[in-house]
JSON list of C-alpha atoms in Angstrom, two decimals:
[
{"chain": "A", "resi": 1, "resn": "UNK", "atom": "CA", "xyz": [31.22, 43.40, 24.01]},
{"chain": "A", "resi": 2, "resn": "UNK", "atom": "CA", "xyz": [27.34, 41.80, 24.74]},
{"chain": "A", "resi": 3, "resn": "UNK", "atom": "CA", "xyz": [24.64, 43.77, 22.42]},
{"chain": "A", "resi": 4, "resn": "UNK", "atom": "CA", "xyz": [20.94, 44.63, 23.49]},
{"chain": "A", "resi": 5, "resn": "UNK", "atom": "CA", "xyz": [19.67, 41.33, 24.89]},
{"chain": "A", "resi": 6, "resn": "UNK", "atom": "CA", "xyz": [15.72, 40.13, 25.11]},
{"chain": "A", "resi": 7, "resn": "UNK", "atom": "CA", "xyz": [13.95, 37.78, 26.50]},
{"chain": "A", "resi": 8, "resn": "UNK", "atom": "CA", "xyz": [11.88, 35.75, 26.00]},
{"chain": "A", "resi": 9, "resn": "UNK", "atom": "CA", "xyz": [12.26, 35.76, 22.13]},
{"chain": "A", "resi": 10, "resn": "UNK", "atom": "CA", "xyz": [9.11, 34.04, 21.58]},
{"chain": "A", "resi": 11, "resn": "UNK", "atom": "CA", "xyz": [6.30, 34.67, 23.98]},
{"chain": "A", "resi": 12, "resn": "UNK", "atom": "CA", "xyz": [2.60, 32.95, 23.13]},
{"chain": "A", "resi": 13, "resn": "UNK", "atom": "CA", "xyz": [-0.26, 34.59, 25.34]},
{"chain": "A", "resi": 14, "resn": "UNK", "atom": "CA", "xyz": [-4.02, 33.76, 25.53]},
{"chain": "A", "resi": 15, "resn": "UNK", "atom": "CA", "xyz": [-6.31, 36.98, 24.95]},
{"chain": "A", "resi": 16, "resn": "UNK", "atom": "CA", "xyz": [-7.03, 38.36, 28.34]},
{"chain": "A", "resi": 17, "resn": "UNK", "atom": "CA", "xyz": [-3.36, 36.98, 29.88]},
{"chain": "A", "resi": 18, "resn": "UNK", "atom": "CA", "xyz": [-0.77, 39.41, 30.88]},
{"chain": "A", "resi": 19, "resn": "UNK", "atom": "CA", "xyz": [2.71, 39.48, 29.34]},
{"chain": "A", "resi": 20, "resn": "UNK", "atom": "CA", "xyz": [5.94, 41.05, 30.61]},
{"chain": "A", "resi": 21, "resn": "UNK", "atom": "CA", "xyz": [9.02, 41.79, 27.95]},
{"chain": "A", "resi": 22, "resn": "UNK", "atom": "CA", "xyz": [12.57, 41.95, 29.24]},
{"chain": "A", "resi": 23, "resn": "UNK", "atom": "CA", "xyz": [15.55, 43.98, 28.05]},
{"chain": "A", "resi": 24, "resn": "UNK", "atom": "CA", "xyz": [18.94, 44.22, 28.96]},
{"chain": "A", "resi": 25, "resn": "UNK", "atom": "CA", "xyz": [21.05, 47.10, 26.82]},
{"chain": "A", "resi": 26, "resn": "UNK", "atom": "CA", "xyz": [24.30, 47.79, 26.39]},
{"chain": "A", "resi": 27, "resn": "UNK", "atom": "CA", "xyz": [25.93, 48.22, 29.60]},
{"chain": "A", "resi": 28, "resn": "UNK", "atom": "CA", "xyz": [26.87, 52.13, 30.15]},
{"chain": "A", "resi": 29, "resn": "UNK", "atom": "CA", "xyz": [23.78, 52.68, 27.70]},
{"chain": "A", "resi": 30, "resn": "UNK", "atom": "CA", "xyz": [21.92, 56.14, 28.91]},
{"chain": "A", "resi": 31, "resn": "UNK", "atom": "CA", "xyz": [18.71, 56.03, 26.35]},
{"chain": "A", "resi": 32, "resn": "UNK", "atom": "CA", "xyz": [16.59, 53.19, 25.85]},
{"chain": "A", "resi": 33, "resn": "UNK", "atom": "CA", "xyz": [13.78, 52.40, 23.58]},
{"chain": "A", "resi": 34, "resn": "UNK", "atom": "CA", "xyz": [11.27, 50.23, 22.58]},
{"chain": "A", "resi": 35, "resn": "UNK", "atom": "CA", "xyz": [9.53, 49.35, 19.45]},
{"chain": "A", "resi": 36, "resn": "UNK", "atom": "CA", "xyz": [6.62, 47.75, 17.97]},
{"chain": "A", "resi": 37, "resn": "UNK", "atom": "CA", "xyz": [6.93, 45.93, 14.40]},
{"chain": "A", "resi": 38, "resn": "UNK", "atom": "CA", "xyz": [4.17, 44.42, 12.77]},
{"chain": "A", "resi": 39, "resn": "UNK", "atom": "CA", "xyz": [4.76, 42.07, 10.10]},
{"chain": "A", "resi": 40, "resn": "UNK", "atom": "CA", "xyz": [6.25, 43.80, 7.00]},
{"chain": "A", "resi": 41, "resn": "UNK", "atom": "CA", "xyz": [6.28, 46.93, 8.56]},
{"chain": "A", "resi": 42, "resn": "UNK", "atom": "CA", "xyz": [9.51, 49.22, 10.25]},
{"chain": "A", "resi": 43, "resn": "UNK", "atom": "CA", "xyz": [9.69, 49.47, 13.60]},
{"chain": "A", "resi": 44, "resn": "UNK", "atom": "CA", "xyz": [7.22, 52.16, 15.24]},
{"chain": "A", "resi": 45, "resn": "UNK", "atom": "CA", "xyz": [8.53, 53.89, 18.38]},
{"chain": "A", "resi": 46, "resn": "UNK", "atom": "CA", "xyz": [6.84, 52.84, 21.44]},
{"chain": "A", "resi": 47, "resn": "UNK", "atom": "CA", "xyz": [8.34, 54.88, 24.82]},
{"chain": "A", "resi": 48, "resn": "UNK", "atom": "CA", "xyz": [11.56, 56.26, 25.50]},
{"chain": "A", "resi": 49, "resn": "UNK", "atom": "CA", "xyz": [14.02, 56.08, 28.53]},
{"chain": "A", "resi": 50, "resn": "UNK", "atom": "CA", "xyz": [16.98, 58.48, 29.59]},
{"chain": "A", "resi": 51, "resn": "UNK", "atom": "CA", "xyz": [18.24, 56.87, 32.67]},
{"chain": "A", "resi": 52, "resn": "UNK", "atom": "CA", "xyz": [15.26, 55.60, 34.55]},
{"chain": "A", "resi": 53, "resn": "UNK", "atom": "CA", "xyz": [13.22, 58.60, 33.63]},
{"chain": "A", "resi": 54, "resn": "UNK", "atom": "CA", "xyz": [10.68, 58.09, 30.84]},
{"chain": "A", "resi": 55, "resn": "UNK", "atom": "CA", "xyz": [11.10, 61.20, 29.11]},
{"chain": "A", "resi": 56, "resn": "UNK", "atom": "CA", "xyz": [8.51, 60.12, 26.03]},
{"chain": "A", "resi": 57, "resn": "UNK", "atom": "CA", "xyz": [5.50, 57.60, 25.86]},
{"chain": "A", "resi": 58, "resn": "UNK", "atom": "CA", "xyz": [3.57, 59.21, 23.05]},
{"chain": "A", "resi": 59, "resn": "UNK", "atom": "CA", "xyz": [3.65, 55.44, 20.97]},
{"chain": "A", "resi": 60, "resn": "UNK", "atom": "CA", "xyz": [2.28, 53.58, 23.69]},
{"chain": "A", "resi": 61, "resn": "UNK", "atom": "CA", "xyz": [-0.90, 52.21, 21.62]},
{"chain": "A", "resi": 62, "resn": "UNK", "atom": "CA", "xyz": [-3.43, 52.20, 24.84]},
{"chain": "A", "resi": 63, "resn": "UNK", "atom": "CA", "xyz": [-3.26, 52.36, 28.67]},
{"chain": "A", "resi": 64, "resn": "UNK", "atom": "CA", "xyz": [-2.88, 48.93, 28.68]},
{"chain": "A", "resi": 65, "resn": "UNK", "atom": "CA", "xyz": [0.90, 49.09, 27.77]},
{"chain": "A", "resi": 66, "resn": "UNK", "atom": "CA", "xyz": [3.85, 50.04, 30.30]},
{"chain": "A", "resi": 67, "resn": "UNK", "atom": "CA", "xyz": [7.31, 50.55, 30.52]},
{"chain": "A", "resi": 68, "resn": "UNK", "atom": "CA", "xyz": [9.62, 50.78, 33.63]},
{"chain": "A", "resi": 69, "resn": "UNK", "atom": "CA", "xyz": [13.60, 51.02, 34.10]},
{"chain": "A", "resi": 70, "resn": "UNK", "atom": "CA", "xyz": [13.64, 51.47, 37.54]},
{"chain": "A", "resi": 71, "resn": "UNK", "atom": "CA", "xyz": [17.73, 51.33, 38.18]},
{"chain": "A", "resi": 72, "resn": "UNK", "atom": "CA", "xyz": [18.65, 52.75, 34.85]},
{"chain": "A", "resi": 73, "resn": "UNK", "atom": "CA", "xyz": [19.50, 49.42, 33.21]},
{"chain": "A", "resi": 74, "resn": "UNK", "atom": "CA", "xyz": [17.30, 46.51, 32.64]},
{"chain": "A", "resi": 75, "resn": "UNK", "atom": "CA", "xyz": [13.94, 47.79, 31.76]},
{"chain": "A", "resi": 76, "resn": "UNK", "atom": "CA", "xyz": [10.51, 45.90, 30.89]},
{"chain": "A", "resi": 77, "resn": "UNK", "atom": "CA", "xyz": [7.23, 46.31, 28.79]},
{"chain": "A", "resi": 78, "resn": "UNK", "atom": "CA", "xyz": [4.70, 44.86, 30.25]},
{"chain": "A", "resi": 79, "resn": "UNK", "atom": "CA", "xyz": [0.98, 44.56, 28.27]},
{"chain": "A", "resi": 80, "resn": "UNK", "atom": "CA", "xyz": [-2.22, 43.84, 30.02]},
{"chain": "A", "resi": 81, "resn": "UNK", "atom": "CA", "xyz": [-4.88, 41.96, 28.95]},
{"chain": "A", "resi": 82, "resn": "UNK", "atom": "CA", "xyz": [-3.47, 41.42, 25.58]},
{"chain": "A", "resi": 83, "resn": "UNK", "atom": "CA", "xyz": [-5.39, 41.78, 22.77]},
{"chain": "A", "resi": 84, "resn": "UNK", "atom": "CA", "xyz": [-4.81, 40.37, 19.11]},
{"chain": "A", "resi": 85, "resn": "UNK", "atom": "CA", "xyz": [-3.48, 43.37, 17.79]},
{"chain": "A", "resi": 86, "resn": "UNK", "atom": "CA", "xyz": [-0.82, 43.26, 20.14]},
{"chain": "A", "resi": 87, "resn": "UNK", "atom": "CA", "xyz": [0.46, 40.43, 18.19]},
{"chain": "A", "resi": 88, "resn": "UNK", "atom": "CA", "xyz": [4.09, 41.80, 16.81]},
{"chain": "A", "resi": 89, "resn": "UNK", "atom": "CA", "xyz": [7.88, 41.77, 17.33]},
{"chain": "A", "resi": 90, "resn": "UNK", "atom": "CA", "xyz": [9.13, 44.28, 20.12]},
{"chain": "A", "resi": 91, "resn": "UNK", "atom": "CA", "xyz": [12.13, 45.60, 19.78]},
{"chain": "A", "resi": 92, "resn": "UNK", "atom": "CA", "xyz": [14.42, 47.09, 22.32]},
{"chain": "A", "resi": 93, "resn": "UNK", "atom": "CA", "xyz": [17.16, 49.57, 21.64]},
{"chain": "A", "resi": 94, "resn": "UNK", "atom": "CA", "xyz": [19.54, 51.57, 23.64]},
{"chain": "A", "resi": 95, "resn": "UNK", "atom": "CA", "xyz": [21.90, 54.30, 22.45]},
{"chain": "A", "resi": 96, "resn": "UNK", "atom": "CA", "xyz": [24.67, 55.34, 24.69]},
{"chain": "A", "resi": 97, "resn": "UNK", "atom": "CA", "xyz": [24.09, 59.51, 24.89]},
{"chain": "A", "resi": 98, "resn": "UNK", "atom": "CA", "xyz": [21.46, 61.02, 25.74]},
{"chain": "A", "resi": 99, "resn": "UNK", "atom": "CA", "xyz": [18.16, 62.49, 23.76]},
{"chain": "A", "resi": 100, "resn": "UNK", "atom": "CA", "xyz": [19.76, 65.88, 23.53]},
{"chain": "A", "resi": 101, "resn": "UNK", "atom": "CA", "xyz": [22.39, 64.64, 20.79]},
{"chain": "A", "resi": 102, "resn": "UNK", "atom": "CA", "xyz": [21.75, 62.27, 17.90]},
{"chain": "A", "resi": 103, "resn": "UNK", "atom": "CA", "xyz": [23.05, 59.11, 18.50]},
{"chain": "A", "resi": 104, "resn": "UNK", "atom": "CA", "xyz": [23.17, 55.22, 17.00]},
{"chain": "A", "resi": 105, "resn": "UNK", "atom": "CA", "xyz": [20.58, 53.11, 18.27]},
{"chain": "A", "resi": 106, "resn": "UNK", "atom": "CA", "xyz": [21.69, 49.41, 18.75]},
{"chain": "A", "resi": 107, "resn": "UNK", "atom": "CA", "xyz": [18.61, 47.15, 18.89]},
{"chain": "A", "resi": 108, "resn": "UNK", "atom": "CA", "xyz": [18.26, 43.42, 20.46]},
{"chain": "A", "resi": 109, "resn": "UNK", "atom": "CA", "xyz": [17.35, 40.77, 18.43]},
{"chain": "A", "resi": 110, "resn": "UNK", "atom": "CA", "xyz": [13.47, 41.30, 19.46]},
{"chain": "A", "resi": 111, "resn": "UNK", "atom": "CA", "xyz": [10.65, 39.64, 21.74]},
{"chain": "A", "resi": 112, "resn": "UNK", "atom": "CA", "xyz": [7.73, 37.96, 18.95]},
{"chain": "A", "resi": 113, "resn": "UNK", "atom": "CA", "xyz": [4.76, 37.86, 21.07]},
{"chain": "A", "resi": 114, "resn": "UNK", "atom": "CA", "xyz": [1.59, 35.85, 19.25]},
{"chain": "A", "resi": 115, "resn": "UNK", "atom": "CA", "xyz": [-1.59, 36.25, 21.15]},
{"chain": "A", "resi": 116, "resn": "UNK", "atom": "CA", "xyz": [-4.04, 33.79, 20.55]},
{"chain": "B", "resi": 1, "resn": "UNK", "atom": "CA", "xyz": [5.75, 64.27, 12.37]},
{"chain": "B", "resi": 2, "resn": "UNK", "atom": "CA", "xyz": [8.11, 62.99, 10.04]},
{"chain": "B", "resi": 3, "resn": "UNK", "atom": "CA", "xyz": [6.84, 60.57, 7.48]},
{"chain": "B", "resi": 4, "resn": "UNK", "atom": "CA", "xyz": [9.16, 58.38, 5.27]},
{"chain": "B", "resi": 5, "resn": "UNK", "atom": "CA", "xyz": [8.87, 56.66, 2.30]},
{"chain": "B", "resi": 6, "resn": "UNK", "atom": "CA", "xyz": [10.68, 53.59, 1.36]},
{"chain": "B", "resi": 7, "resn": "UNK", "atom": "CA", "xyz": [10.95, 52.33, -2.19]},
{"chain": "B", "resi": 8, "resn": "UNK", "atom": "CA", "xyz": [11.36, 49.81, -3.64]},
{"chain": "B", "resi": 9, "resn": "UNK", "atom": "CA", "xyz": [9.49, 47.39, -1.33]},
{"chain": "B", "resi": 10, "resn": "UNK", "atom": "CA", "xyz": [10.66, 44.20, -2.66]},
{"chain": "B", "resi": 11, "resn": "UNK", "atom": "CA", "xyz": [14.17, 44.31, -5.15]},
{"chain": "B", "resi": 12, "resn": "UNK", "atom": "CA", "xyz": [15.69, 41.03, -6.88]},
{"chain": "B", "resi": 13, "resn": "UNK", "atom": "CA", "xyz": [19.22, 41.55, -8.07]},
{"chain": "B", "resi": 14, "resn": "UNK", "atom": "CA", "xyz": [21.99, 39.03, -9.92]},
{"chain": "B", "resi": 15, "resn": "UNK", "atom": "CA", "xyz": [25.14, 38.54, -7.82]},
{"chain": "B", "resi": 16, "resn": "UNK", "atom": "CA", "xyz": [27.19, 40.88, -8.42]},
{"chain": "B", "resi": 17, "resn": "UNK", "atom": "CA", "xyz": [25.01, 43.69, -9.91]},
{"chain": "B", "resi": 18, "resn": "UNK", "atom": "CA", "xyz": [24.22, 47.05, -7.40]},
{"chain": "B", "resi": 19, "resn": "UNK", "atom": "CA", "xyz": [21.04, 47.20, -5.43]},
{"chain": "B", "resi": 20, "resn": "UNK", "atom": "CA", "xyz": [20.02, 50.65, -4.90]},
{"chain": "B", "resi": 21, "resn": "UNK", "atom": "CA", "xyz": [17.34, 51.56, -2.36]},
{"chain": "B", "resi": 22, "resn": "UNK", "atom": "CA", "xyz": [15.54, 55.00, -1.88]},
{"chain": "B", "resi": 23, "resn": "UNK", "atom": "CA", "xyz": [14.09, 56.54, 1.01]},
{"chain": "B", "resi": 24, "resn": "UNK", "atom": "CA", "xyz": [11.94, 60.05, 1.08]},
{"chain": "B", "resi": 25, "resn": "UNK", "atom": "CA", "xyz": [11.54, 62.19, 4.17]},
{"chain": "B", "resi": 26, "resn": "UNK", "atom": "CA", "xyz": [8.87, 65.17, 5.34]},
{"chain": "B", "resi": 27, "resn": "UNK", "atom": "CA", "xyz": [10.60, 66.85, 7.74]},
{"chain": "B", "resi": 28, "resn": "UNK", "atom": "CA", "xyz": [12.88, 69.41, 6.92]},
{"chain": "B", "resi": 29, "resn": "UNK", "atom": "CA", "xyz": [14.60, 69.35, 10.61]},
{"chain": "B", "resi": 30, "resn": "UNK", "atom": "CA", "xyz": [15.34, 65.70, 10.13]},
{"chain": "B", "resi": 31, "resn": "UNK", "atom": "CA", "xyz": [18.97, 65.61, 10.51]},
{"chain": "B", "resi": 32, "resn": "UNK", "atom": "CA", "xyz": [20.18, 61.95, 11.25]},
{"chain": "B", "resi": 33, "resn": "UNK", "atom": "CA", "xyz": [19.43, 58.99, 8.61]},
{"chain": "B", "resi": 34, "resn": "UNK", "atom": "CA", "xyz": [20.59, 55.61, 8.91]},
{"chain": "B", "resi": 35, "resn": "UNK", "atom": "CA", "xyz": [19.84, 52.76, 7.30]},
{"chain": "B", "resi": 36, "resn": "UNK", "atom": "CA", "xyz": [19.50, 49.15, 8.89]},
{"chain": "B", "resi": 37, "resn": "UNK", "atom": "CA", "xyz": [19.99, 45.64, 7.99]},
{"chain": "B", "resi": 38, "resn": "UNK", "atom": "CA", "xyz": [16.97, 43.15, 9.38]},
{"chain": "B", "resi": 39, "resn": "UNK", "atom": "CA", "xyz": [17.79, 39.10, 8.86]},
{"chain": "B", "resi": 40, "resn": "UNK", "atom": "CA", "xyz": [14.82, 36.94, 9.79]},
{"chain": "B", "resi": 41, "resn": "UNK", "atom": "CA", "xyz": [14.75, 36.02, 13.14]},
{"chain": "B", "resi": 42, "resn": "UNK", "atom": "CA", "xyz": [17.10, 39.14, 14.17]},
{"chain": "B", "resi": 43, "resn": "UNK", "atom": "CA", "xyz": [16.55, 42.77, 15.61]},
{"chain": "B", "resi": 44, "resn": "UNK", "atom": "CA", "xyz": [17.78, 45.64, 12.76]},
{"chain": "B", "resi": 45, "resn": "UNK", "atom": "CA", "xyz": [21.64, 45.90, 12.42]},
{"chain": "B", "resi": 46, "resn": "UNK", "atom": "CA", "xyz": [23.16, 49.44, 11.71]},
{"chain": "B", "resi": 47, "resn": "UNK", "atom": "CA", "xyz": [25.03, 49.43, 8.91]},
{"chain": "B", "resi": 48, "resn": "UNK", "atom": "CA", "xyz": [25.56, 53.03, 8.12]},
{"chain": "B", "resi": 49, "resn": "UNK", "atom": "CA", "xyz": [24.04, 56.53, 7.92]},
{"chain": "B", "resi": 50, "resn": "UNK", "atom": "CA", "xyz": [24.72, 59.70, 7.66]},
{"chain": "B", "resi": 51, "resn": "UNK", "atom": "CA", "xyz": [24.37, 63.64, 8.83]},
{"chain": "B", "resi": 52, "resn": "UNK", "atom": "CA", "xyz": [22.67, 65.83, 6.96]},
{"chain": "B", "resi": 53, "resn": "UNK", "atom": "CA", "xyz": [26.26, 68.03, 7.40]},
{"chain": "B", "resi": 54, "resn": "UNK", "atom": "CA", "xyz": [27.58, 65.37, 4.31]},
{"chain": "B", "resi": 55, "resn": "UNK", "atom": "CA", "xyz": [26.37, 64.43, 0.87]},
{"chain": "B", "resi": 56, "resn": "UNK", "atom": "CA", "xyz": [27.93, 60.99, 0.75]},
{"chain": "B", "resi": 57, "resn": "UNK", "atom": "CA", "xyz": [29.19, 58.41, 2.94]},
{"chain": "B", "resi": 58, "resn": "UNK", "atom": "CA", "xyz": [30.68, 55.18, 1.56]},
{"chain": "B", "resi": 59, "resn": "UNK", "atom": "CA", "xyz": [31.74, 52.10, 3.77]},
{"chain": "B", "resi": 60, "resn": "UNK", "atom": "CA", "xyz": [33.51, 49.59, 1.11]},
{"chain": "B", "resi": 61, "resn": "UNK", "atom": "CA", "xyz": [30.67, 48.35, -0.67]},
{"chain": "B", "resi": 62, "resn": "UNK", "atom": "CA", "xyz": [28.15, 50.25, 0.82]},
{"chain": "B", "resi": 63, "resn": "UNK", "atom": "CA", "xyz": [27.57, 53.65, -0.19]},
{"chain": "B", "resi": 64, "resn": "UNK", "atom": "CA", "xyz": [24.84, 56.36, 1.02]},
{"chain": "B", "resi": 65, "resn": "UNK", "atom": "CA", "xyz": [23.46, 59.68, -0.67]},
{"chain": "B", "resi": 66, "resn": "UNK", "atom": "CA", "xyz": [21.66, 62.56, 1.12]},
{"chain": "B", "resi": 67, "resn": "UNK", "atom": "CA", "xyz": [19.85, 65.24, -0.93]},
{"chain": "B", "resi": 68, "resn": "UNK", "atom": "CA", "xyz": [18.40, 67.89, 1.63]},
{"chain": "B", "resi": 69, "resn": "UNK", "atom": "CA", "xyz": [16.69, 70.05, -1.14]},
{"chain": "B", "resi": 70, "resn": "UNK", "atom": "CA", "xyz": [14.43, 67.03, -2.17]},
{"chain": "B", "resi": 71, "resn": "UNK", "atom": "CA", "xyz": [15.06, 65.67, 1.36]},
{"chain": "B", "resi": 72, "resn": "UNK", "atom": "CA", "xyz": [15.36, 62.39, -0.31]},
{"chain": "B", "resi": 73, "resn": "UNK", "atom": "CA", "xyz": [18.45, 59.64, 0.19]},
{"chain": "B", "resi": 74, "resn": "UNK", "atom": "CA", "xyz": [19.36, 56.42, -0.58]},
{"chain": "B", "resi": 75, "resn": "UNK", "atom": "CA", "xyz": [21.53, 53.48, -0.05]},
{"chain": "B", "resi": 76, "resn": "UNK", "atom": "CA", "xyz": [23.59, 51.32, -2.95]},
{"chain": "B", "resi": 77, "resn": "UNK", "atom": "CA", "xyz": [25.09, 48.29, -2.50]},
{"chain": "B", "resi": 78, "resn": "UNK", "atom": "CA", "xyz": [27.94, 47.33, -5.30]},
{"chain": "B", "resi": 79, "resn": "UNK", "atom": "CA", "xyz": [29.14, 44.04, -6.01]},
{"chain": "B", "resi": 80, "resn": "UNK", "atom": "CA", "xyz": [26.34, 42.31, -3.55]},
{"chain": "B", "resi": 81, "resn": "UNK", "atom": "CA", "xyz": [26.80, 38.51, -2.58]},
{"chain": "B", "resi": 82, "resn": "UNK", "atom": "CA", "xyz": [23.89, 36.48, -1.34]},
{"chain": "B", "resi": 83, "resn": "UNK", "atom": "CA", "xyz": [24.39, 37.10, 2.26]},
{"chain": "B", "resi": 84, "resn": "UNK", "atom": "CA", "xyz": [23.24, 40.96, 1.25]},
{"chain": "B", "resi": 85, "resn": "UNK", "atom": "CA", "xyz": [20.19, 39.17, 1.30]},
{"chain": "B", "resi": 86, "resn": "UNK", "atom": "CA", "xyz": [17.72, 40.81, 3.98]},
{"chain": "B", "resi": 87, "resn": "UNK", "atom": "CA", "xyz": [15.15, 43.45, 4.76]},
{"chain": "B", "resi": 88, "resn": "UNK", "atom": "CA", "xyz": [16.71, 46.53, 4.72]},
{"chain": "B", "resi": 89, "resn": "UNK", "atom": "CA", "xyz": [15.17, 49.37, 6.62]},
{"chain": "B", "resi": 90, "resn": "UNK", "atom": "CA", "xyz": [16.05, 53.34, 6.24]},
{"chain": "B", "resi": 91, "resn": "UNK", "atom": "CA", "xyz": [15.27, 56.24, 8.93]},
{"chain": "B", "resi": 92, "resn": "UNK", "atom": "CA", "xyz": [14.99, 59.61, 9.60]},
{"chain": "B", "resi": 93, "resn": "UNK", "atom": "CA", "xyz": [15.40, 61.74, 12.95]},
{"chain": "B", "resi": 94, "resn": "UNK", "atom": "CA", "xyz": [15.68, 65.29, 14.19]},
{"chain": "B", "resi": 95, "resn": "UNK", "atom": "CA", "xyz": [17.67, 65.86, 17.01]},
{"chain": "B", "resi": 96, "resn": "UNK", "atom": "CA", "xyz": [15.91, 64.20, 19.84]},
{"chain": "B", "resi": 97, "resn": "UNK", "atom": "CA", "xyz": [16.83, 60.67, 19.56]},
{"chain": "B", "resi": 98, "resn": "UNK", "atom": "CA", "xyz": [12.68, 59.68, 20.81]},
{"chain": "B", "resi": 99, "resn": "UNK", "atom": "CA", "xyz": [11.22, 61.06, 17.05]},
{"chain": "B", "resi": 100, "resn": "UNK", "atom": "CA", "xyz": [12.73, 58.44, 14.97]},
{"chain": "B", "resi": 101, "resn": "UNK", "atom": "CA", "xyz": [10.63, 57.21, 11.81]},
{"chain": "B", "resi": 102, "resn": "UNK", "atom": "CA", "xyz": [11.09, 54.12, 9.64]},
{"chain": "B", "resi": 103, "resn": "UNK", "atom": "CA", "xyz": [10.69, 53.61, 6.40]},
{"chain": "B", "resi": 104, "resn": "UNK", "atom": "CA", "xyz": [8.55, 50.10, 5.70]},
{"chain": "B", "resi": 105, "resn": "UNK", "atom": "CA", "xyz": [11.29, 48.22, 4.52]},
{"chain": "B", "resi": 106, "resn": "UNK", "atom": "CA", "xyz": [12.89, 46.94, 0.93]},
{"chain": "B", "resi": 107, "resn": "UNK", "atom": "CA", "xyz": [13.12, 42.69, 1.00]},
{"chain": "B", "resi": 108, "resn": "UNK", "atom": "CA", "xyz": [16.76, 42.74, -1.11]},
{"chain": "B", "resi": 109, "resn": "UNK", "atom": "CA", "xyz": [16.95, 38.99, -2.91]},
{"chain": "B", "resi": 110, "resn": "UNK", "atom": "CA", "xyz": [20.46, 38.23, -4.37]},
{"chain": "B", "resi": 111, "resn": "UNK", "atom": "CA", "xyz": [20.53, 35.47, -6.70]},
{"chain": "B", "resi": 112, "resn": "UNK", "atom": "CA", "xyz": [23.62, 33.52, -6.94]}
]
């Protein structure tokens, strides 16, 4: 069946311009994730979804970062006023129980946002 | 929180030899360790992990170990073709799904 889908895959933002990530995971999926990955580096948890409830958004690097999955399915980082630093591969992830049980992670194939 | 250690960071092996990657972990509670394939240009791939109920898991030419004393494990690849070739990634996790914690990656090079 379709895997964790992103889009866009490549996103180029000037510093100051808003961005918004898209996600689409496995269908049936209860947890979703997102991730930050700098260059060289593993992925660093960002926010956590069970459902449509954000049940953890202790990664979230400033209060210029959000997350929403408002129906349970598709769900979207958006960054304001990026920054620089913000340059890095997000990665999306969904796992199909829910945070209560350990369970395999499947990620997309990433959003590479380059702020200039 | 959990901190893990990946080692080593970059590893160069012959086609054919075994590539064997280690990982170190803080947390005692971890419980859940995979390890993940990254190919440039793609998200991380499972390719297998383990419980920390098990000592060893093998997957044809992929094998894993766990030590929970040293809280240390690591993945070896036998007989490894060039299209082993990638960044491979290990993790560790208690049992919320939300605390998961990456190592920093091993680039594997096969040489044909």
């Amino acid at each position: 069946g379709a895997g964790v889908s992103q889009s866009p895959r490549y996103k180029v933002a000037k510093r100051g311009q808003d961005v918004a990530l898209r996600c689409d995971p496995i269908s049936g999926h209860v947890s979703l994730f997102w991730y930050q990955q700098a260059l060289g580096q593993g992925p660093e948890f960002l926010t956590y979804f069970q459902n449509e409830a954000q049940l953890d958004k202790s990664g979230l690097p400033s209060d210029r970062f959000f997350a929403e999955r408002p129906e349970g399915s598709v769900s979207t980082l958006k960054i304001q006023r990026t920054q620089q630093e913000d340059s890095a591969v997000y990665l999306c992830a969904s796992s199909i129980e829910d945070w209560s049980s350990t369970d395999t992670q499947y990620f997309g194939p990433g959003t590479r946002l380059t702020v200039l | 929180g959990e901190n893990v250690e990946q080692h080593p960071s970059t590893l160069s092996v012959q086609e054919g030899d075994s590539a064997v990657i280690k990982c170190t972990y803080s947390d005692s509670a971890s419980n859940y360790f995979p390890w993940y394939k990254q190919e440039l240009g793609k998200g991380p791939q499972l390719i297998i992990d383990i419980r920390s109920n098990v000592g060893e898991k093998k997957d044809q030419r992929i094998a894993v170990t766990l030590n929970k004393t040293a809280k240390h494990f690591s993945l070896h690849i036998t007989e490894t073709q060039p299209e082993d070739s990638a960044v491979y990634f290990c993790a560790a996790s208690m049992r919320r799904n939300n605390d998961m914690r990456f190592g920093a990656g091993t680039r594997l090079t096969v040489k044909p």
